[in-house]
Coordinates of C-alpha atoms and ligand atoms in Angstrom, one line a residue:
X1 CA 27.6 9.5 -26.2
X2 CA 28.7 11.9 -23.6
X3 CA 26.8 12.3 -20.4
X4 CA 24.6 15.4 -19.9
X5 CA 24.4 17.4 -17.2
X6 CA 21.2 19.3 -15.0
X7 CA 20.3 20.1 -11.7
X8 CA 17.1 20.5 -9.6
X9 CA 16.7 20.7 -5.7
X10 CA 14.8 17.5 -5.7
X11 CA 15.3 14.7 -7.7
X12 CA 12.4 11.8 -6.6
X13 CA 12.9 8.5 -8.1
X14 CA 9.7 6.5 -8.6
X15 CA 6.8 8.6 -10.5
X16 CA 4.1 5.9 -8.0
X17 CA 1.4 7.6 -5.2
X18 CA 4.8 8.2 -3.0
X19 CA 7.0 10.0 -5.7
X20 CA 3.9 12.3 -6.9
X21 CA 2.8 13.0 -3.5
X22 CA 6.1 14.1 -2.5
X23 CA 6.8 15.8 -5.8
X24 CA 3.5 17.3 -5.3
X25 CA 4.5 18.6 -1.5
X26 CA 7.7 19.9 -2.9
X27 CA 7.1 22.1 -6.0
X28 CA 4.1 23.8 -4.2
X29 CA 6.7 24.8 -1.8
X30 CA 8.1 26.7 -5.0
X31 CA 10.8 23.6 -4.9
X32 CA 12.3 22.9 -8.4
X33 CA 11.8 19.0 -8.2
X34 CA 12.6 16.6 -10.9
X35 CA 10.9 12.9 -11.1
X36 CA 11.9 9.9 -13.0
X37 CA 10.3 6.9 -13.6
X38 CA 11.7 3.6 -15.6
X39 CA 7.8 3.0 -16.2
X40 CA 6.0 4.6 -19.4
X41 CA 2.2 5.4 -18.0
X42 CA -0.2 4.2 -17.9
X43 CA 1.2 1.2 -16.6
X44 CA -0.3 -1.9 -14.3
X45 CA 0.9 -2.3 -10.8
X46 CA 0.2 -5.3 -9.0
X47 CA -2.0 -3.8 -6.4
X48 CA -5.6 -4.5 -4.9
X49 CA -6.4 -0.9 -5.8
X50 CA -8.6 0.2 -3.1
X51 CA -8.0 3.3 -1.7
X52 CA -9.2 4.6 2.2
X53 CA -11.5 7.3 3.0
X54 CA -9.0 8.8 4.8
X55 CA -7.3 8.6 1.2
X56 CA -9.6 11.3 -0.1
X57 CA -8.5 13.9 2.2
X58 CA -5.0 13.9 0.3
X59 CA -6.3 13.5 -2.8
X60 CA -8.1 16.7 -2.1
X61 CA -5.2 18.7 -0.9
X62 CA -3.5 17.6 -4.3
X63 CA -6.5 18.8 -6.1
X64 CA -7.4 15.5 -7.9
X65 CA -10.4 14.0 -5.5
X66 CA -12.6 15.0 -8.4
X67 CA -10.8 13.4 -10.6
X68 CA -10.2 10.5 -9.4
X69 CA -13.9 10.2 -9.0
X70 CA -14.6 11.3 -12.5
X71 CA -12.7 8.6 -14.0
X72 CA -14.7 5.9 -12.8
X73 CA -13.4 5.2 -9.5
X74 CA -15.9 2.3 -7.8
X75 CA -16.8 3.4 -3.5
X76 CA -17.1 1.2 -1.5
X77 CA -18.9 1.1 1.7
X78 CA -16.5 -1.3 3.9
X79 CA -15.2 -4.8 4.6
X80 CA -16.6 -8.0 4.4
X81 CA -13.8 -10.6 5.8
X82 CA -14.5 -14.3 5.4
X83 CA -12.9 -16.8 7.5
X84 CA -11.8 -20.5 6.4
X85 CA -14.5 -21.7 8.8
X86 CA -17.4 -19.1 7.0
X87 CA -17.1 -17.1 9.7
X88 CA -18.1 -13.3 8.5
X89 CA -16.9 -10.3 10.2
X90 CA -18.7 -7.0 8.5
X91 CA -17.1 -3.5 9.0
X92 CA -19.1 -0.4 7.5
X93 CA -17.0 2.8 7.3
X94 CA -19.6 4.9 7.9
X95 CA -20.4 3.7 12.0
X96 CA -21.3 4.9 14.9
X97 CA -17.7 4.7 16.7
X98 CA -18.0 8.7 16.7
X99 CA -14.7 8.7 14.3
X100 CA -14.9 9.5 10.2
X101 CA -13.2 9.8 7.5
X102 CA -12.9 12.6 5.2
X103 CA -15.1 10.4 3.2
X104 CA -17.5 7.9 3.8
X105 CA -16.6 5.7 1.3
X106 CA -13.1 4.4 0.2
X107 CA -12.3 4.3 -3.8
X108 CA -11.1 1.8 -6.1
X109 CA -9.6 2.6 -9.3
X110 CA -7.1 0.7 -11.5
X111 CA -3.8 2.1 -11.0
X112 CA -3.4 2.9 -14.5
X113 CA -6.3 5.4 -13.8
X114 CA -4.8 6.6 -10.4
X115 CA -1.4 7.2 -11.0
X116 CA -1.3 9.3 -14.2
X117 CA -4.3 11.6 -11.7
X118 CA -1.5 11.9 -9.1
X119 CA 1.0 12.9 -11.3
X120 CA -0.6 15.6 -12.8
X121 CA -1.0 17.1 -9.6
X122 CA 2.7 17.0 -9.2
X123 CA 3.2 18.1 -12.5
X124 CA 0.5 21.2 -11.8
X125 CA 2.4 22.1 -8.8
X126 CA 5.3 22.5 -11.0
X127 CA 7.3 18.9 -11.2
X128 CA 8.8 18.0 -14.4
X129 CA 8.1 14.1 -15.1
X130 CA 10.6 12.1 -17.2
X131 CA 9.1 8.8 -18.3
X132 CA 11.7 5.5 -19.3
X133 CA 14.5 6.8 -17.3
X134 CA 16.0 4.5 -14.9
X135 CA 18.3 5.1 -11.9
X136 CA 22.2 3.6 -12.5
X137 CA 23.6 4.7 -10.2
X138 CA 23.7 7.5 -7.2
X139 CA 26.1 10.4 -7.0
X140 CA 27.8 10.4 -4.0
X141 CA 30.4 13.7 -2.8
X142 CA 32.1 12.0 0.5
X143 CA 29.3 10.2 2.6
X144 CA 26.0 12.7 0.9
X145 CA 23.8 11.8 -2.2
X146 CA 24.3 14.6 -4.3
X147 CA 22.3 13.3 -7.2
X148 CA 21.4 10.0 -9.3
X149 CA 23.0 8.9 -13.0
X150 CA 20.0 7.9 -15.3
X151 CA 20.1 6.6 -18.4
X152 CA 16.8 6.9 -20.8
X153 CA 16.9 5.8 -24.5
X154 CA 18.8 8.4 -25.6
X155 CA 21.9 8.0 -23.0
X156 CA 23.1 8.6 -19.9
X157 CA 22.5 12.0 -17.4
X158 CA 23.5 13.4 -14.7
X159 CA 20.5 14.8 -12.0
X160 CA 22.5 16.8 -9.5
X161 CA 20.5 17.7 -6.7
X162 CA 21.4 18.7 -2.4
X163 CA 17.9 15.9 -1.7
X164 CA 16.9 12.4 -3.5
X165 CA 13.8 10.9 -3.1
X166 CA 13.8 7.3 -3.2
X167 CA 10.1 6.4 -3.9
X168 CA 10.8 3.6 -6.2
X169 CA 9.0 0.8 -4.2
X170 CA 9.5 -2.2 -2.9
X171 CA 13.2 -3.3 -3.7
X172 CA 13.7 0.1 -3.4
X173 CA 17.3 0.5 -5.6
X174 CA 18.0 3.7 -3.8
X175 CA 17.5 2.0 -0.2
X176 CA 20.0 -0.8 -1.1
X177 CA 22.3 1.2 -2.4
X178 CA 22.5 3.4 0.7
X179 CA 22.5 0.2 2.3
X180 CA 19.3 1.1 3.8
X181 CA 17.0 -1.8 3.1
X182 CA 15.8 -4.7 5.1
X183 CA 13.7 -7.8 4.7
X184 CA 11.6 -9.1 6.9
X185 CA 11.8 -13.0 7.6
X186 CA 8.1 -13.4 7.6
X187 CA 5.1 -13.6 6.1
X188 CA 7.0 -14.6 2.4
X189 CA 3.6 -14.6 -0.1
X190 CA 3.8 -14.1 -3.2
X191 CA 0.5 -11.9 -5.5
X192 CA -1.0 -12.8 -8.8
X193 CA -3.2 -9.8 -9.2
X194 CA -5.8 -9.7 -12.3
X195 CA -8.9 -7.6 -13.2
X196 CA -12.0 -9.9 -14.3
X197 CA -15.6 -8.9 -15.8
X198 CA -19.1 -10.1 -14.9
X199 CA -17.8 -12.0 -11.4
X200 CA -21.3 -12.3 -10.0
X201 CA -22.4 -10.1 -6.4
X202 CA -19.8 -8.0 -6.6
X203 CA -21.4 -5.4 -4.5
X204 CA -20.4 -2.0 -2.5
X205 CA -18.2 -3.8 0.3
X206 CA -14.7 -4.9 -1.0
X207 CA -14.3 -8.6 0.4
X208 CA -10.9 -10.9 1.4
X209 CA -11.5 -14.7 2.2
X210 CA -8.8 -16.0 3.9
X211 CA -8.6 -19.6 3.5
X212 CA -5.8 -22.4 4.8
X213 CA -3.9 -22.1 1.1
X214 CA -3.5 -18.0 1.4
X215 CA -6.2 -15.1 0.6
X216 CA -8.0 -13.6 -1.7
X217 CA -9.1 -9.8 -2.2
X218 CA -12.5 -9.1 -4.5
X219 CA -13.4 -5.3 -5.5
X220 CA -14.9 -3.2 -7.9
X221 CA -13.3 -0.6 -9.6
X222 CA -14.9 0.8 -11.3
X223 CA -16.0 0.4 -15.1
X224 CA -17.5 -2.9 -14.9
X225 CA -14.3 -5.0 -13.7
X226 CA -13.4 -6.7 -10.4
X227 CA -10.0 -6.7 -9.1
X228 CA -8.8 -10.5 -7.9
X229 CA -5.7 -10.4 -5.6
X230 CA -4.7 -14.0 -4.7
X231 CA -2.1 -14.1 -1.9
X232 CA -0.4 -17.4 -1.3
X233 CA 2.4 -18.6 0.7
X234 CA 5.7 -18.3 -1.0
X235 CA 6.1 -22.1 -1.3
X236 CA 2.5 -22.6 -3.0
X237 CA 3.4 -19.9 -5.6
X238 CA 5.8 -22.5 -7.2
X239 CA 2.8 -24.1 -8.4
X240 CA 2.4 -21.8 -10.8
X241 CA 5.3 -23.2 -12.7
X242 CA 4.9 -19.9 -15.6
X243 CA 1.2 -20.2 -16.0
X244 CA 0.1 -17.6 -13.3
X245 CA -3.4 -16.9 -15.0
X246 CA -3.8 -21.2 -14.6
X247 CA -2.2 -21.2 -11.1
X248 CA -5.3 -17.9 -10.2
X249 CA -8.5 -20.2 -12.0
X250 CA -7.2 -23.5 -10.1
X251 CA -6.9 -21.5 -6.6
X252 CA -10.5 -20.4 -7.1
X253 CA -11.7 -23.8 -8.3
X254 CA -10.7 -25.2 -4.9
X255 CA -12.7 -22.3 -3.1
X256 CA -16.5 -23.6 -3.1
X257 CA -17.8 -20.3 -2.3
X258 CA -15.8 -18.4 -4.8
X259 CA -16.0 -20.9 -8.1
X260 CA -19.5 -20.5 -9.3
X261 CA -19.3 -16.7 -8.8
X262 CA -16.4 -17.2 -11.9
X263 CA -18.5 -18.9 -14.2
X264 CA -19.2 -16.5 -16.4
X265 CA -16.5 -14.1 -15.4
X266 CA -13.6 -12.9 -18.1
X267 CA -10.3 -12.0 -17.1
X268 CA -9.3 -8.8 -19.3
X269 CA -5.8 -8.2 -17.7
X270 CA -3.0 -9.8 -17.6
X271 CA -1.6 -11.3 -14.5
X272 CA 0.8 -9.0 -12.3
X273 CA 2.5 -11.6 -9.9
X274 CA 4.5 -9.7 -7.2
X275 CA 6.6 -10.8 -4.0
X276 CA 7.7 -11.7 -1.4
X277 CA 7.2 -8.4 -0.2
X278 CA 7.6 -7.8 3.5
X279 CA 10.3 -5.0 4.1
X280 CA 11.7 -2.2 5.6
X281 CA 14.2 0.2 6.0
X282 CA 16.2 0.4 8.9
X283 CA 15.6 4.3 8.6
X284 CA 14.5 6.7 6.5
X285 CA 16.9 9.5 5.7
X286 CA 20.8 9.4 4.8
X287 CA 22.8 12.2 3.8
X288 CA 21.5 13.7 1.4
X289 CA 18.4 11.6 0.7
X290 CA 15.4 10.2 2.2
X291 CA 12.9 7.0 1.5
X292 CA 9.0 6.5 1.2
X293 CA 5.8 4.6 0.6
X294 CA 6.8 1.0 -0.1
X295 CA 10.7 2.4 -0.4
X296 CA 10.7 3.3 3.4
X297 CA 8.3 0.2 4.3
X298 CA 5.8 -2.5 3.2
X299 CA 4.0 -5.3 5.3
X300 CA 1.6 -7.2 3.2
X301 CA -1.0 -6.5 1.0
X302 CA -3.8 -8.0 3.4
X303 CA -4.8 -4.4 5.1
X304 CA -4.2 -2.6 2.1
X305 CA -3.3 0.4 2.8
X306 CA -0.3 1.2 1.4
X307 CA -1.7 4.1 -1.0
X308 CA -2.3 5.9 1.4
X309 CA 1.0 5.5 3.5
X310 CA 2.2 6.3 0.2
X311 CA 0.4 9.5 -0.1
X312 CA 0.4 10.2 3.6
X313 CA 4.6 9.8 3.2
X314 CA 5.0 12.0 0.3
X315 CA 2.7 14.8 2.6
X316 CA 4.6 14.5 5.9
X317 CA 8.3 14.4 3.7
X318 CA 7.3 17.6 1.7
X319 CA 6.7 19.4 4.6
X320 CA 10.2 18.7 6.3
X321 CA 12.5 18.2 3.2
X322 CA 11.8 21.5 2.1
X323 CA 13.9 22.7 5.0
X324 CA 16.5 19.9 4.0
X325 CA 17.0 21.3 0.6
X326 CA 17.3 25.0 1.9
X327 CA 19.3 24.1 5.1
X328 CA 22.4 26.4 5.3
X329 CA 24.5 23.4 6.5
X330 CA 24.8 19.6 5.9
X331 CA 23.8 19.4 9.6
X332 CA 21.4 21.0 9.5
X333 CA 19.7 19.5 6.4
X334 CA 20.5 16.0 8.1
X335 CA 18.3 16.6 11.2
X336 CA 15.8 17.9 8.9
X337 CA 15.6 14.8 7.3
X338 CA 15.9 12.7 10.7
X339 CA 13.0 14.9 11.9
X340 CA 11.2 13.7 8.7
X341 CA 11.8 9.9 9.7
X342 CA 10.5 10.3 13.5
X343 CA 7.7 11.7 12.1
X344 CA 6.8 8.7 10.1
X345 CA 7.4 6.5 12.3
X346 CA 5.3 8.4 15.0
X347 CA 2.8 8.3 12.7
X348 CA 2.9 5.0 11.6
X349 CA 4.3 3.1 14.7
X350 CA 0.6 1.6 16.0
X351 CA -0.1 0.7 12.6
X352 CA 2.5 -1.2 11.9
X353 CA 1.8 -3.1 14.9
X354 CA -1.7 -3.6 14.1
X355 CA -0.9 -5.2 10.7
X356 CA 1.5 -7.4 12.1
X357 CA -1.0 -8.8 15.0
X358 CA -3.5 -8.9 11.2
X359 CA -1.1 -10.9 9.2
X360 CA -0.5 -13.3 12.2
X361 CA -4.2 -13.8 12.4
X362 CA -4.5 -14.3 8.8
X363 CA -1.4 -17.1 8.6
X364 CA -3.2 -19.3 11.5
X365 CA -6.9 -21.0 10.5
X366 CA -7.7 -21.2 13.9
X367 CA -6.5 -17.7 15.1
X368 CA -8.1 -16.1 11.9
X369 CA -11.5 -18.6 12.6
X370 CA -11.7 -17.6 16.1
X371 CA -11.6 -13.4 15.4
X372 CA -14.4 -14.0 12.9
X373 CA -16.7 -15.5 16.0
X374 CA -15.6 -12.5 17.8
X375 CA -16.1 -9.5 15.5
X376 CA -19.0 -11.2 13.3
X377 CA -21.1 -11.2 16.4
X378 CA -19.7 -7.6 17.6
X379 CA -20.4 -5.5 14.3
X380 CA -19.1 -2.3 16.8
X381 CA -15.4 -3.9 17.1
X382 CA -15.8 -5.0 13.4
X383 CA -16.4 -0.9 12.6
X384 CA -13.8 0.1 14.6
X385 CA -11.3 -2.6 13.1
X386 CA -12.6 -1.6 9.6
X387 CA -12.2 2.4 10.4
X388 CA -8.9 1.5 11.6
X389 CA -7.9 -0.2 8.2
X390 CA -9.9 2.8 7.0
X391 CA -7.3 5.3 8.2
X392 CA -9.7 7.6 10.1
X393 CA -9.9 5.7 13.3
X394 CA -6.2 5.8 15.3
X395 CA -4.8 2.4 15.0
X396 CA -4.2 2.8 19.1
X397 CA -8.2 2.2 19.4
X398 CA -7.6 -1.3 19.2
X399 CA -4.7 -2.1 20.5
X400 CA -6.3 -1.1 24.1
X401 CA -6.5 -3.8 26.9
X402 CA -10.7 -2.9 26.5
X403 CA -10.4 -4.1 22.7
X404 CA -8.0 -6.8 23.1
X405 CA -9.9 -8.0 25.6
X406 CA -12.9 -9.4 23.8
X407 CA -10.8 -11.9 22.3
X408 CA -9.3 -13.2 25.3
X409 CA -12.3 -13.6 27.4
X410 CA -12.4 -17.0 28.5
X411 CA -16.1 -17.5 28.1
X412 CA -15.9 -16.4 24.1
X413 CA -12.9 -19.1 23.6
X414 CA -15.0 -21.8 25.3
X415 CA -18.2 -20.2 23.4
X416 CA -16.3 -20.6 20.2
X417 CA -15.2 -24.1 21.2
X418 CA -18.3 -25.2 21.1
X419 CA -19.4 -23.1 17.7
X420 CA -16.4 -25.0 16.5
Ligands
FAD18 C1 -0.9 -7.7 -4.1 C2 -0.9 -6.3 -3.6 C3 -2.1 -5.7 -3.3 C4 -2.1 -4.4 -2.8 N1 -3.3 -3.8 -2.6 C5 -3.4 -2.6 -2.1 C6 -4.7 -1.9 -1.9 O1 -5.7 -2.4 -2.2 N2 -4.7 -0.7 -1.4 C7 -3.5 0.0 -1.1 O2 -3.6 1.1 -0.6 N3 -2.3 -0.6 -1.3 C8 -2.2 -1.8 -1.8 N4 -1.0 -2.4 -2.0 C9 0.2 -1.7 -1.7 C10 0.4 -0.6 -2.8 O3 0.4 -1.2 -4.1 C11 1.8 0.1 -2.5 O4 1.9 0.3 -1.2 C12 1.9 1.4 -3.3 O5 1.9 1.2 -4.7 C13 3.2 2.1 -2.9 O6 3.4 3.2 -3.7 P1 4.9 3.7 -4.0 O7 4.8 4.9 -4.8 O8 5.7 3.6 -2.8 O9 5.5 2.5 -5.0 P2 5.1 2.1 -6.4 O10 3.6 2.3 -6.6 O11 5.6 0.7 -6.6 O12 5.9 3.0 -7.4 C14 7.3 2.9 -7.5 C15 7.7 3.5 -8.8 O13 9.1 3.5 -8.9 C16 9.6 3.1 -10.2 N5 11.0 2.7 -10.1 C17 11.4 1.6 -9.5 N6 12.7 1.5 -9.7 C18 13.1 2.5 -10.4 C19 14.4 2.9 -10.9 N7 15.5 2.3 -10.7 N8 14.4 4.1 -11.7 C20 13.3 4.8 -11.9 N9 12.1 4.4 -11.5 C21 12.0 3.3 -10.7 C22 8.6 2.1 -10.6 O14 8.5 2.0 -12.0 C23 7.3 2.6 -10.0 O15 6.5 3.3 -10.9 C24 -0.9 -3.7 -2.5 C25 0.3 -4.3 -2.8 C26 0.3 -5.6 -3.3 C27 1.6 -6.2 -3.6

């Protein structure tokens, strides 16, 4: 069969929160944007599924908050972290830091739920979505993209386009093939993600235990079920061995706080099992195309907030590709693009770092042990930390000397010593 041809101005690869947000941005702009997605939706993406308050505000602007919140979405009130010692730090999202979010409450909804919402906005906005088409390969004039061969059950095409999206996740296809993508040596941890019914005091705060065998994430959302993220080292994921819905119930067994809540509980998803995951790009743009959401970069799944860098992406892209796509010259669409990439990591920069100093405390007992002493006992850093996580408090809040502070003070080690 002969390859067809048909052109767009945008063609974004990955139909996820990044691809619809940025599809979304695009054709509002009057943009003719084309998205493609090997998927068929609904489909299940290994994901904790909790979504920040500062979430909401996007989901506004694409016109789907209500949405989301009609279909069931669980809210949740804020953080409960458990140490390996029992230690409990307690963030609410509604404080009295003097910052909020554009809701009080973050959301929770199955991603089978979510992303279908988000794609209807773009599709509102205009987008065309094509289901079961895969990227083969891109198509390059000289050094610029110019456009990606797909090939969908009924054969191959050609989407020619002057910008492509890559918001096809992590092992982002379009960021190795630009040779774009990079891996980070550390943390390697692998996910088994399933949704369970009737686990018992599931209540309005989503919780994470971290224990000396890896973490696990507990919310509601919505409809009656619980989402279980179990994050392990990459080494103790071998023990799965093929049975990753054995390898979840044995982790749990070993958790004495965390078995009897599973007694009566039903798991009514398969397992997703996911990683290692920590990469990045070593920018966002090339000739011709540009990268986000978990495509651009992805720490670990222990803050979770990747959603909404997701959506956040797709927002702060639309507004500069635009002038990419209608740029009079390649040089002048390239610095569009490059405008688009210090924008993200402006806005990202400080959290980054804040997720890294996170996932160090949650790979060391002791570091992880010692924060719980500090925050469970100041419930005003715990609110900031959570808002922070929250998206509505800057991430530069607590990476002051003032903040930092409290867990250097000499007398709190020697306090905690003692605790210990
Ligand atoms: C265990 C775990 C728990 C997490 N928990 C949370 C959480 O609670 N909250 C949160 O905000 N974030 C969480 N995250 C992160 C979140 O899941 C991601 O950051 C988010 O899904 C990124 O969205 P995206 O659109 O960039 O990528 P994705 O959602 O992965 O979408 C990418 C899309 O691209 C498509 N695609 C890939 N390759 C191709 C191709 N060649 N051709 C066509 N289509 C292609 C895929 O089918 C997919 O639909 C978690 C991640 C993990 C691993």
């Amino acid at each position: 069969m002969s390859a067809t041809r048909e052109t767009a101005q945008a063609i974004v690869v990955g139909a996820g929160p990044a691809g619809a947000a940025t599809a979304w941005a695009l054709a509002s702009q009057g943009l003719d944007v084309i998205v493609i997605d090997k998927a068929h939706f609904p489909r299940e993406k290994p994901c904790a599924e909790y979504l920040s308050p500062q979430g909401s505000r996007i989901l506004d602007a694409m016109g789907v908050l209500t949405d989301v919140e009609q279909a069931g979405a669980a809210q949740l009130a804020g953080m409960r972290v458990r140490s390996p010692d029992g230690g409990i730090i307690h963030g609410e999202f509604a404080a009295s830091h003097g910052f909020s979010g554009f809701r009080d409450r973050g959301l929770a909804l199955r991603r089978r739920h979510l992303d279908p919402i988000l794609q209807r906005a773009a599709t509102r906005a205009g987008a065309s979505i094509r289901e079961g088409t895969s990227v083969e390969s891109l198509i390059m004039v000289g050094d610029a993209v110019r456009g990606v061969r797909v090939r969908t059950s009924g054969g191959s095409t050609e989407l020619r386009a002057p910008l492509v999206v890559g918001a096809d996740g992590l092992r982002s296809g379009v960021a190795r093939r630009l040779d774009l993508a990079a891996r980070l040596p550390w943390p390697r941890r692998v996910a088994f993600v399933a949704h369970f019914r009737d686990v018992s005091d599931i209540g309005a705060h989503g919780e994470m235990h971290v224990e000396t065998d890896g973490y696990v994430g507990l919310a509601d959302v919505g409809h009656g079920e619980t989402n279980v993220a179990i994050v392990v080292p990459k080494h103790l994921a071998r023990d799965a061995a093929g049975d990753a819905a054995g390898f979840m119930m044995r982790w749990i067994a070993r958790h004495p706080q965390l078995a009897p809540r599973f007694t009566n509980a039903t798991r009514v998803s398969t397992v997703g099992v996911t990683g290692p995951f920590a990469s990045h790009a070593r920018r966002g743009y090339a000739s011709g195309a540009a990268l986000v959401g978990d495509a651009a970069d992805f720490f670990d799944p222990f803050t979770g907030e990747g959603i909404y860098a997701a959506l956040r992406g797709g927002e702060l892209l639309g507004s500069f590709a635009a002038d990419a796509i209608r740029a009079t010259s390649e040089r002048n669409a390239l610095r569009a693009l490059k405008a688009y990439d210090a924008a993200r990591v402006a806005e990202f920069r400080n959290k980054w770092l804040v997720e890294r100093v996170i996932g160090a405390a949650v790979s060391s007992p002791m570091l992880m042990n010692h924060a719980a002493r500090v925050l469970g006992s100041r419930r005003d850093l715990a609110d900031i930390l959570i808002g922070v996580t929250g998206d509505f408090v800057p991430a530069s809040r607590v990476l002051k000397p003032s903040f930092l502070l409290h867990f250097l003070n000499p007398r709190t080690w020697r306090s905690n010593r003692r605790a210990a």
